[in-house]
């Protein structure tokens, strides 16, 4: 496997990883809390008395809010764990100097797609009156960090395709050094 030492700059990758990991851990915590709350409600079965008596919760039967909470928790937990695992893989390969630009581009595409869809769904939910501010903020932060990695991965993948990824591979043009065009449009004015 090819080494990619000196290709990546830490100032480009570390802020994105930091934002993604922090936001992913927030999503994991929210997901775990939602799953625990759903299991607590399901275990105590406080809804069964209301359900049997004909009561409902905002038009839903007694078990539907518990199922919605369980699905939301699993969704948040899956998003958070998936992002955390992809970032951990990227960091591990970066530290071993094996982070391929194509791999970074692929993982950035995946994260941009998933978190972009999450952000759009959050905005649509907020427009309908049921969105959470934390969901919008976290979705926006991770989507922006993913787009930044996407652009960076695309630039370095293009350089790899052209054969100019490493500084030693770039052609030097010593003749053109310190030569500036002094005319406008080639007229010599």
GROMACS .gro file of N, CA, C and O in nm, residues 6-19 91 94-95 99 104 144-145 148-149 152-153 155-156 159 170:
model
  116
    6UNK      N    1   0.312   1.350   0.393
    6UNK     CA    2   0.332   1.484   0.341
    6UNK      C    3   0.225   1.531   0.245
    6UNK      O    4   0.235   1.639   0.189
    7UNK      N    5   0.123   1.451   0.223
    7UNK     CA    6   0.015   1.491   0.132
    7UNK      C    7  -0.090   1.571   0.208
    7UNK      O    8  -0.133   1.677   0.163
    8UNK      N    9  -0.132   1.521   0.323
    8UNK     CA   10  -0.241   1.581   0.398
    8UNK      C   11  -0.189   1.685   0.495
    8UNK      O   12  -0.083   1.671   0.553
    9UNK      N   13  -0.266   1.788   0.513
    9UNK     CA   14  -0.234   1.889   0.614
    9UNK      C   15  -0.331   1.871   0.731
    9UNK      O   16  -0.451   1.859   0.711
   10UNK      N   17  -0.275   1.872   0.849
   10UNK     CA   18  -0.359   1.853   0.968
   10UNK      C   19  -0.461   1.963   0.985
   10UNK      O   20  -0.571   1.939   1.033
   11UNK      N   21  -0.428   2.081   0.943
   11UNK     CA   22  -0.522   2.194   0.960
   11UNK      C   23  -0.646   2.178   0.875
   11UNK      O   24  -0.746   2.244   0.898
   12UNK      N   25  -0.640   2.093   0.773
   12UNK     CA   26  -0.758   2.069   0.690
   12UNK      C   27  -0.846   1.959   0.748
   12UNK      O   28  -0.968   1.968   0.742
   13UNK      N   29  -0.785   1.853   0.799
   13UNK     CA   30  -0.861   1.736   0.838
   13UNK      C   31  -0.905   1.736   0.984
   13UNK      O   32  -1.016   1.694   1.015
   14UNK      N   33  -0.821   1.782   1.074
   14UNK     CA   34  -0.852   1.772   1.217
   14UNK      C   35  -0.976   1.853   1.257
   14UNK      O   36  -1.060   1.803   1.332
   15UNK      N   37  -0.995   1.976   1.209
   15UNK     CA   38  -1.121   2.046   1.247
   15UNK      C   39  -1.246   1.972   1.200
   15UNK      O   40  -1.346   1.967   1.273
   16UNK      N   41  -1.241   1.915   1.081
   16UNK     CA   42  -1.358   1.839   1.032
   16UNK      C   43  -1.382   1.717   1.119
   16UNK      O   44  -1.497   1.688   1.156
   17UNK      N   45  -1.276   1.643   1.149
   17UNK     CA   46  -1.292   1.525   1.233
   17UNK      C   47  -1.344   1.562   1.371
   17UNK      O   48  -1.427   1.493   1.428
   18UNK      N   49  -1.292   1.672   1.426
   18UNK     CA   50  -1.335   1.714   1.560
   18UNK      C   51  -1.484   1.746   1.561
   18UNK      O   52  -1.558   1.697   1.647
   19UNK      N   53  -1.530   1.825   1.463
   19UNK     CA   54  -1.672   1.862   1.458
   19UNK      C   55  -1.759   1.738   1.437
   19UNK      O   56  -1.863   1.723   1.500
   91UNK      N   57  -0.894   0.856   1.067
   91UNK     CA   58  -0.787   0.899   1.158
   91UNK      C   59  -0.681   0.791   1.168
   91UNK      O   60  -0.560   0.821   1.166
   94UNK      N   61  -0.482   0.796   0.854
   94UNK     CA   62  -0.403   0.918   0.850
   94UNK      C   63  -0.279   0.905   0.936
   94UNK      O   64  -0.169   0.943   0.895
   95UNK      N   65  -0.295   0.850   1.057
   95UNK     CA   66  -0.180   0.835   1.146
   95UNK      C   67  -0.078   0.735   1.093
   95UNK      O   68   0.041   0.749   1.118
   99UNK      N   69  -0.381   0.714   0.433
   99UNK     CA   70  -0.512   0.769   0.394
   99UNK      C   71  -0.509   0.806   0.247
   99UNK      O   72  -0.450   0.906   0.206
  104UNK      N   73  -1.084   0.890   0.117
  104UNK     CA   74  -1.139   1.009   0.183
  104UNK      C   75  -1.256   1.066   0.103
  104UNK      O   76  -1.357   1.105   0.161
  144UNK      N   77  -2.163   2.060   0.691
  144UNK     CA   78  -2.060   2.152   0.644
  144UNK      C   79  -1.921   2.089   0.654
  144UNK      O   80  -1.840   2.101   0.561
  145UNK      N   81  -1.893   2.020   0.763
  145UNK     CA   82  -1.764   1.952   0.777
  145UNK      C   83  -1.748   1.843   0.673
  145UNK      O   84  -1.639   1.822   0.619
  148UNK      N   85  -1.669   2.005   0.341
  148UNK     CA   86  -1.528   2.047   0.340
  148UNK      C   87  -1.438   1.930   0.309
  148UNK      O   88  -1.344   1.941   0.229
  149UNK      N   89  -1.464   1.813   0.369
  149UNK     CA   90  -1.384   1.695   0.339
  149UNK      C   91  -1.408   1.648   0.196
  149UNK      O   92  -1.317   1.597   0.131
  152UNK      N   93  -1.197   1.871  -0.030
  152UNK     CA   94  -1.057   1.836  -0.011
  152UNK      C   95  -1.024   1.702  -0.076
  152UNK      O   96  -0.922   1.688  -0.145
  153UNK      N   97  -1.111   1.603  -0.057
  153UNK     CA   98  -1.089   1.473  -0.120
  153UNK      C   99  -1.093   1.481  -0.271
  153UNK      O  100  -1.016   1.414  -0.341
  155UNK      N  101  -1.013   1.745  -0.458
  155UNK     CA  102  -0.891   1.812  -0.504
  155UNK      C  103  -0.774   1.715  -0.505
  155UNK      O  104  -0.700   1.704  -0.603
  156UNK      N  105  -0.755   1.642  -0.396
  156UNK     CA  106  -0.641   1.551  -0.388
  156UNK      C  107  -0.660   1.429  -0.478
  156UNK      O  108  -0.562   1.374  -0.528
  159UNK      N  109  -0.551   1.551  -0.812
  159UNK     CA  110  -0.405   1.558  -0.818
  159UNK      C  111  -0.343   1.419  -0.833
  159UNK      O  112  -0.243   1.402  -0.902
  170UNK      N  113   0.555   1.712  -0.896
  170UNK     CA  114   0.509   1.830  -0.966
  170UNK      C  115   0.620   1.885  -1.056
  170UNK      O  116   0.735   1.896  -1.013
   0.00000   0.00000   0.00000
